[in-house]
Amino acid sequence: MKLEDKVVWITGASSGIGAACAEAFCAAGAKVIISARREELLQAVRERCSVPERVTVCPMDVTDHARHDALVESLSSSVGPIDVLINNAGVSQRARAEDTTLEVDRHIMELNYFAVVSLTKAVLPRMVARKGGHIVVVSSVAGYVGTKRRTAYAATKHAVRGYFDSLRAEVAAHGVGVTIVCPGYVQTEISSSAMLGDGGQSGSTDANIARGIPASRAAHAILKGVTRGKHEVYVGGKEIVAIYLKRFFPRLLARIVRKMPEV
Ligand SMILES: NC(=O)c1ccc[n+]([C@@H]2O[C@H](COP(=O)([O-])OP(=O)(O)OC[C@H]3O[C@@H](n4cnc5c(N)ncnc54)[C@H](OP(=O)(O)O)[C@@H]3O)[C@@H](O)[C@H]2O)c1
């Protein structure tokens, strides 16, 4: 897909990978819609883009499903029909299973899975009717490999992979593409905004995240994935090898993961 004048809607665009995607897709000629809860940060992201006039700020809490259809309707008439949806908003977890309340498990599932499903269902009928479009979901290496203190997070990232794998098969004949993105460690707010077992925020940045790749690299991999119609995109450092170990040497990987320190 060529991105010139395409309408690209990015969730979780107030920081990290989403903000970097806003800059990258705008620079590639797209009309970009950026969503998240923190409007002032969205405005700052807009100003950082090469052509701010091509960027529309649309503050929203993605878990507010009731607004999704109306938002799609109004954005489609004000900016144009959505050509690409990048489901990127998400939250991580820093707590063991037994220390995580069910409420927190549900919250992570609401944001990382049901909000993604709901927004996708809201844009999909118009894409199918127009016989074209592309939907991206940002999963994770944790969508293949579950590590300690990430039970709910890994569950959501596996869930979106399964959902979008099925969806790809359903919508291919309608000209709609699906890309599942599995980043490794990326330098963003993901660990500081991660949920503790009681619903609090971790507030600190993991060493792995601090040493991760810059968000701009992840954004460029996503952009390439969309333009080339890739089914899956793996982007990160050497931790990406875990995806292949899971496929070919699962017991070896299980031993490695068991010995990894809890972070
Ligand atoms: N960084 C990594 O190492 C890594 C690795 C694998 C996968 N990922 C995935 O990459 C995606 C982006 O994360 P990131 O690393 O860029 O982290 P981040 O900097 O913490 O960004 C998360 C984004 O999600 C938004 N968000 C959170 N809750 C929201 C809600 N209820 N409604 C709307 N937006 C919401 C946040 O904005 P507001 O707070 O303003 O709403 C923020 O813009 C996530 O799905 C994450 O799981 C990240």
CSV table of C-alpha atoms and ligand atoms in Angstrom, one decimal:
chain,number,residue,atom,x,y,z
A,1,MET,CA,0.0,0.0,0.0
A,2,LYS,CA,1.2,3.5,-0.9
A,3,LEU,CA,0.8,5.9,2.1
A,4,GLU,CA,0.5,9.2,0.2
A,5,ASP,CA,-2.8,10.8,1.4
A,6,LYS,CA,-4.0,7.6,3.1
A,7,VAL,CA,-5.8,8.1,6.4
A,8,VAL,CA,-4.0,6.3,9.2
A,9,TRP,CA,-5.5,6.2,12.7
A,10,ILE,CA,-3.0,5.4,15.5
A,11,THR,CA,-4.1,4.6,19.0
A,12,GLY,CA,-1.7,5.0,22.0
A,13,ALA,CA,0.0,7.9,20.1
A,14,SER,CA,0.8,10.2,23.0
A,15,SER,CA,4.1,8.4,23.7
A,16,GLY,CA,6.4,5.6,22.7
A,17,ILE,CA,5.8,3.5,19.6
A,18,GLY,CA,2.5,5.2,18.7
A,19,ALA,CA,4.0,8.7,18.8
A,20,ALA,CA,6.9,7.5,16.7
A,21,CYS,CA,4.4,6.0,14.2
A,22,ALA,CA,2.7,9.4,14.0
A,23,GLU,CA,5.9,11.0,12.9
A,24,ALA,CA,6.9,8.2,10.5
A,25,PHE,CA,3.5,7.9,8.8
A,26,CYS,CA,3.1,11.7,8.5
A,27,ALA,CA,6.6,12.0,7.0
A,28,ALA,CA,5.5,9.3,4.5
A,29,GLY,CA,2.7,11.5,3.3
A,30,ALA,CA,-0.3,10.0,5.2
A,31,LYS,CA,-3.0,12.0,6.9
A,32,VAL,CA,-2.7,10.9,10.5
A,33,ILE,CA,-5.2,10.7,13.3
A,34,ILE,CA,-3.7,10.3,16.7
A,35,SER,CA,-5.5,9.0,19.8
A,36,ALA,CA,-4.8,8.5,23.5
A,37,ARG,CA,-6.1,9.9,26.7
A,38,ARG,CA,-3.5,12.7,27.4
A,39,GLU,CA,-4.5,15.4,24.9
A,40,GLU,CA,-1.6,17.8,25.7
A,41,LEU,CA,0.9,15.1,24.8
A,42,LEU,CA,-1.0,14.4,21.6
A,43,GLN,CA,-0.8,18.1,20.7
A,44,ALA,CA,3.0,18.0,21.3
A,45,VAL,CA,3.3,14.9,19.1
A,46,ARG,CA,1.3,16.7,16.4
A,47,GLU,CA,3.8,19.6,16.5
A,48,ARG,CA,6.7,17.3,16.2
A,49,CYS,CA,5.3,15.8,12.9
A,50,SER,CA,6.8,17.1,9.7
A,51,VAL,CA,3.4,18.5,8.5
A,52,PRO,CA,1.3,19.1,11.6
A,53,GLU,CA,-1.6,20.3,9.4
A,54,ARG,CA,-2.0,16.7,8.2
A,55,VAL,CA,-2.4,15.4,11.8
A,56,THR,CA,-5.7,15.3,13.6
A,57,VAL,CA,-5.8,14.9,17.4
A,58,CYS,CA,-8.6,12.7,18.6
A,59,PRO,CA,-8.4,12.2,22.4
A,60,MET,CA,-10.1,9.1,23.6
A,61,ASP,CA,-10.0,6.3,26.1
A,62,VAL,CA,-10.0,3.2,23.9
A,63,THR,CA,-11.8,1.2,26.5
A,64,ASP,CA,-14.9,3.4,26.0
A,65,HIS,CA,-16.4,1.0,23.4
A,66,ALA,CA,-19.7,2.9,23.3
A,67,ARG,CA,-17.9,5.8,21.4
A,68,HIS,CA,-16.2,3.7,18.8
A,69,ASP,CA,-18.9,3.7,16.0
A,70,ALA,CA,-19.6,7.4,16.4
A,71,LEU,CA,-15.9,8.3,16.3
A,72,VAL,CA,-15.4,6.3,13.1
A,73,GLU,CA,-18.4,8.0,11.6
A,74,SER,CA,-17.2,11.5,12.5
A,75,LEU,CA,-13.5,10.9,11.6
A,76,SER,CA,-14.6,9.4,8.2
A,77,SER,CA,-16.5,12.5,7.3
A,78,SER,CA,-14.1,15.1,8.7
A,79,VAL,CA,-10.7,13.5,7.7
A,80,GLY,CA,-11.7,10.8,5.3
A,81,PRO,CA,-12.4,7.0,5.3
A,82,ILE,CA,-9.9,5.2,7.5
A,83,ASP,CA,-7.4,3.3,5.3
A,84,VAL,CA,-5.1,2.0,8.1
A,85,LEU,CA,-5.9,1.4,11.7
A,86,ILE,CA,-2.9,0.9,14.0
A,87,ASN,CA,-4.1,-0.7,17.3
A,88,ASN,CA,-1.2,0.2,19.4
A,89,ALA,CA,-2.5,1.5,22.8
A,90,GLY,CA,-1.7,-0.9,25.6
A,91,VAL,CA,-0.5,-1.4,29.2
A,92,SER,CA,1.9,-3.9,30.6
A,93,GLN,CA,2.1,-5.7,34.0
A,94,ARG,CA,4.7,-6.1,36.7
A,95,ALA,CA,3.3,-8.6,39.3
A,96,ARG,CA,3.1,-12.3,39.8
A,97,ALA,CA,-0.2,-14.1,39.1
A,98,GLU,CA,-1.0,-14.7,42.8
A,99,ASP,CA,-0.4,-11.0,43.6
A,100,THR,CA,-2.5,-9.7,40.7
A,101,THR,CA,-6.2,-9.1,41.5
A,102,LEU,CA,-8.7,-10.4,39.0
A,103,GLU,CA,-9.8,-6.8,38.5
A,104,VAL,CA,-6.3,-5.9,37.2
A,105,ASP,CA,-6.3,-9.0,34.9
A,106,ARG,CA,-9.7,-7.8,33.5
A,107,HIS,CA,-8.4,-4.3,33.1
A,108,ILE,CA,-5.4,-5.4,31.1
A,109,MET,CA,-7.7,-7.6,28.9
A,110,GLU,CA,-10.1,-4.8,28.4
A,111,LEU,CA,-7.4,-2.4,27.1
A,112,ASN,CA,-5.1,-4.8,25.2
A,113,TYR,CA,-7.7,-7.1,23.8
A,114,PHE,CA,-11.4,-6.0,23.9
A,115,ALA,CA,-10.7,-2.3,23.0
A,116,VAL,CA,-8.7,-3.5,20.0
A,117,VAL,CA,-11.4,-5.9,18.9
A,118,SER,CA,-14.1,-3.2,19.3
A,119,LEU,CA,-12.3,-0.5,17.4
A,120,THR,CA,-11.4,-3.0,14.7
A,121,LYS,CA,-15.1,-4.0,14.4
A,122,ALA,CA,-16.0,-0.3,14.1
A,123,VAL,CA,-13.7,0.4,11.1
A,124,LEU,CA,-13.9,-3.0,9.4
A,125,PRO,CA,-17.4,-2.8,7.6
A,126,ARG,CA,-16.3,0.4,5.8
A,127,MET,CA,-13.0,-1.2,4.7
A,128,VAL,CA,-14.8,-4.2,3.4
A,129,ALA,CA,-17.4,-2.1,1.6
A,130,ARG,CA,-14.6,-0.1,0.0
A,131,LYS,CA,-12.6,-3.3,-0.8
A,132,GLY,CA,-9.4,-2.0,0.8
A,133,GLY,CA,-7.7,-1.1,4.0
A,134,HIS,CA,-5.2,-2.4,6.5
A,135,ILE,CA,-5.4,-3.2,10.2
A,136,VAL,CA,-2.3,-3.4,12.4
A,137,VAL,CA,-2.2,-4.8,15.9
A,138,VAL,CA,0.8,-4.3,18.2
A,139,SER,CA,1.3,-7.6,20.0
A,140,SER,CA,4.7,-8.4,21.5
A,141,VAL,CA,7.4,-11.1,21.8
A,142,ALA,CA,5.1,-11.8,24.9
A,143,GLY,CA,2.5,-12.8,22.3
A,144,TYR,CA,4.7,-15.9,21.7
A,145,VAL,CA,6.6,-16.3,25.0
A,146,GLY,CA,5.2,-15.9,28.5
A,147,THR,CA,7.7,-14.7,31.1
A,148,LYS,CA,7.4,-14.1,34.8
A,149,ARG,CA,5.2,-11.3,36.2
A,150,ARG,CA,3.5,-10.9,32.8
A,151,THR,CA,0.6,-13.5,33.0
A,152,ALA,CA,-2.2,-11.2,32.1
A,153,TYR,CA,-0.1,-9.2,29.7
A,154,ALA,CA,1.2,-12.3,27.8
A,155,ALA,CA,-2.4,-13.6,27.7
A,156,THR,CA,-3.6,-10.4,25.9
A,157,LYS,CA,-0.8,-10.4,23.5
A,158,HIS,CA,-1.4,-14.1,22.6
A,159,ALA,CA,-5.1,-13.3,22.3
A,160,VAL,CA,-4.7,-10.5,19.7
A,161,ARG,CA,-2.4,-12.8,17.7
A,162,GLY,CA,-5.0,-15.5,17.5
A,163,TYR,CA,-7.8,-13.0,16.8
A,164,PHE,CA,-5.9,-11.2,14.0
A,165,ASP,CA,-4.6,-14.4,12.4
A,166,SER,CA,-8.3,-15.6,12.0
A,167,LEU,CA,-9.4,-12.1,10.9
A,168,ARG,CA,-6.6,-12.0,8.2
A,169,ALA,CA,-8.1,-15.2,6.7
A,170,GLU,CA,-11.6,-13.8,6.7
A,171,VAL,CA,-10.9,-10.4,5.2
A,172,ALA,CA,-8.2,-11.2,2.6
A,173,ALA,CA,-10.8,-11.7,-0.1
A,174,HIS,CA,-12.2,-8.3,0.6
A,175,GLY,CA,-8.9,-6.6,0.0
A,176,VAL,CA,-8.2,-5.9,3.7
A,177,GLY,CA,-4.7,-6.7,5.0
A,178,VAL,CA,-3.7,-7.5,8.6
A,179,THR,CA,-0.3,-7.1,10.2
A,180,ILE,CA,0.6,-8.4,13.6
A,181,VAL,CA,3.6,-6.6,15.1
A,182,CYS,CA,5.7,-8.3,17.8
A,183,PRO,CA,8.3,-5.9,19.2
A,184,GLY,CA,11.0,-6.9,21.7
A,185,TYR,CA,12.4,-4.3,24.0
A,186,VAL,CA,11.6,-0.7,22.9
A,187,GLN,CA,12.6,2.4,24.8
A,188,THR,CA,9.2,3.7,25.8
A,189,GLU,CA,7.0,4.3,28.9
A,190,ILE,CA,5.8,0.7,28.8
A,191,SER,CA,7.5,-0.4,32.1
A,192,SER,CA,6.9,2.8,34.0
A,193,SER,CA,3.2,2.8,33.1
A,194,ALA,CA,2.8,-1.0,33.8
A,195,MET,CA,0.2,-2.1,36.3
A,196,LEU,CA,1.1,-3.6,39.6
A,197,GLY,CA,-1.0,-6.4,41.1
A,198,ASP,CA,-3.1,-4.0,43.1
A,199,GLY,CA,-3.8,-1.6,40.2
A,200,GLY,CA,-1.0,0.9,41.0
A,201,GLN,CA,1.6,2.0,38.4
A,202,SER,CA,5.1,0.5,38.4
A,203,GLY,CA,6.7,4.0,38.0
A,204,SER,CA,10.1,2.7,37.1
A,205,THR,CA,11.9,1.8,33.9
A,206,ASP,CA,13.2,-1.7,33.5
A,207,ALA,CA,16.9,-2.0,32.5
A,208,ASN,CA,15.8,-4.1,29.4
A,209,ILE,CA,13.5,-1.3,28.2
A,210,ALA,CA,16.2,1.4,28.9
A,211,ARG,CA,18.6,-0.7,26.7
A,212,GLY,CA,15.9,-1.4,24.1
A,213,ILE,CA,15.8,-0.1,20.5
A,214,PRO,CA,14.5,3.5,19.9
A,215,ALA,CA,10.8,3.8,19.2
A,216,SER,CA,11.5,5.3,15.8
A,217,ARG,CA,13.0,1.9,14.7
A,218,ALA,CA,9.9,0.1,15.7
A,219,ALA,CA,7.8,2.7,13.9
A,220,HIS,CA,9.7,2.3,10.7
A,221,ALA,CA,9.4,-1.5,10.9
A,222,ILE,CA,5.6,-1.0,11.3
A,223,LEU,CA,5.5,1.4,8.3
A,224,LYS,CA,7.4,-1.1,6.2
A,225,GLY,CA,5.1,-3.9,7.3
A,226,VAL,CA,2.0,-1.9,6.1
A,227,THR,CA,3.5,-0.7,2.8
A,228,ARG,CA,4.7,-4.3,2.0
A,229,GLY,CA,1.5,-6.0,3.4
A,230,LYS,CA,3.5,-8.2,5.8
A,231,HIS,CA,1.6,-10.7,7.9
A,232,GLU,CA,3.9,-10.3,10.9
A,233,VAL,CA,6.7,-7.9,11.9
A,234,TYR,CA,9.3,-8.8,14.5
A,235,VAL,CA,11.4,-5.8,15.6
A,236,GLY,CA,13.8,-5.5,18.5
A,237,GLY,CA,17.2,-6.7,19.7
A,238,LYS,CA,18.5,-10.2,20.3
A,239,GLU,CA,15.4,-11.1,22.4
A,240,ILE,CA,13.5,-11.6,19.1
A,241,VAL,CA,15.3,-15.0,18.9
A,242,ALA,CA,12.9,-16.2,21.6
A,243,ILE,CA,10.1,-16.3,19.0
A,244,TYR,CA,12.2,-18.8,17.0
A,245,LEU,CA,13.2,-20.8,20.1
A,246,LYS,CA,9.6,-21.1,21.0
A,247,ARG,CA,8.8,-22.6,17.6
A,248,PHE,CA,11.8,-24.9,17.3
A,249,PHE,CA,13.2,-25.5,20.8
A,250,PRO,CA,10.3,-24.9,23.2
A,251,ARG,CA,11.7,-27.0,26.1
A,252,LEU,CA,15.1,-25.2,25.9
A,253,LEU,CA,13.3,-21.8,26.0
A,254,ALA,CA,11.1,-22.9,28.9
A,255,ARG,CA,14.4,-23.7,30.9
A,256,ILE,CA,15.8,-20.3,30.0
A,257,VAL,CA,12.6,-18.4,31.0
A,258,ARG,CA,12.4,-20.3,34.3
A,259,LYS,CA,15.9,-19.2,35.2
A,260,MET,CA,15.4,-15.6,34.2
A,261,PRO,CA,15.2,-13.1,37.1
A,262,GLU,CA,11.8,-11.5,37.8
A,263,VAL,CA,11.7,-8.0,36.5
B,1,LIG,N1,8.0,-0.9,24.6
B,1,LIG,C1,8.2,-2.2,24.5
B,1,LIG,O1,9.2,-2.8,24.8
B,1,LIG,C2,7.1,-3.1,23.9
B,1,LIG,C3,7.3,-4.4,23.6
B,1,LIG,C4,6.3,-5.1,23.0
B,1,LIG,C5,5.1,-4.6,22.8
B,1,LIG,N2,4.8,-3.3,23.1
B,1,LIG,C6,3.5,-2.8,22.9
B,1,LIG,O2,3.6,-1.6,22.2
B,1,LIG,C7,2.4,-0.8,22.4
B,1,LIG,C8,2.8,0.6,22.6
B,1,LIG,O3,3.4,0.7,23.9
B,1,LIG,P1,4.7,1.6,24.1
B,1,LIG,O4,5.8,0.7,24.3
B,1,LIG,O5,4.8,2.6,23.2
B,1,LIG,O6,4.4,2.2,25.6
B,1,LIG,P2,3.9,3.6,26.1
B,1,LIG,O7,4.9,4.6,25.8
B,1,LIG,O8,3.5,3.3,27.6
B,1,LIG,O9,2.6,3.9,25.3
B,1,LIG,C9,1.3,3.3,25.6
B,1,LIG,C10,0.3,4.2,24.9
B,1,LIG,O10,-1.0,3.7,25.2
B,1,LIG,C11,-1.9,4.7,25.5
B,1,LIG,N3,-3.0,4.2,26.4
B,1,LIG,C12,-2.9,3.6,27.5
B,1,LIG,N4,-4.1,3.4,28.0
B,1,LIG,C13,-5.0,3.9,27.2
B,1,LIG,C14,-6.4,4.0,27.1
B,1,LIG,N5,-7.2,3.5,28.1
B,1,LIG,N6,-7.0,4.7,26.1
B,1,LIG,C15,-6.2,5.2,25.1
B,1,LIG,N7,-4.9,5.1,25.1
B,1,LIG,C16,-4.3,4.5,26.1
B,1,LIG,C17,-1.0,5.7,26.3
B,1,LIG,O11,-1.5,7.0,26.2
B,1,LIG,P3,-2.4,7.7,27.4
B,1,LIG,O12,-1.8,7.4,28.7
B,1,LIG,O13,-2.2,9.2,27.0
B,1,LIG,O14,-3.8,7.3,27.2
B,1,LIG,C18,0.3,5.6,25.4
B,1,LIG,O15,0.1,6.5,24.4
B,1,LIG,C19,1.6,-1.5,23.5
B,1,LIG,O16,0.6,-2.3,23.0
B,1,LIG,C20,2.7,-2.4,24.1
B,1,LIG,O17,2.1,-3.6,24.7
B,1,LIG,C21,5.8,-2.5,23.7
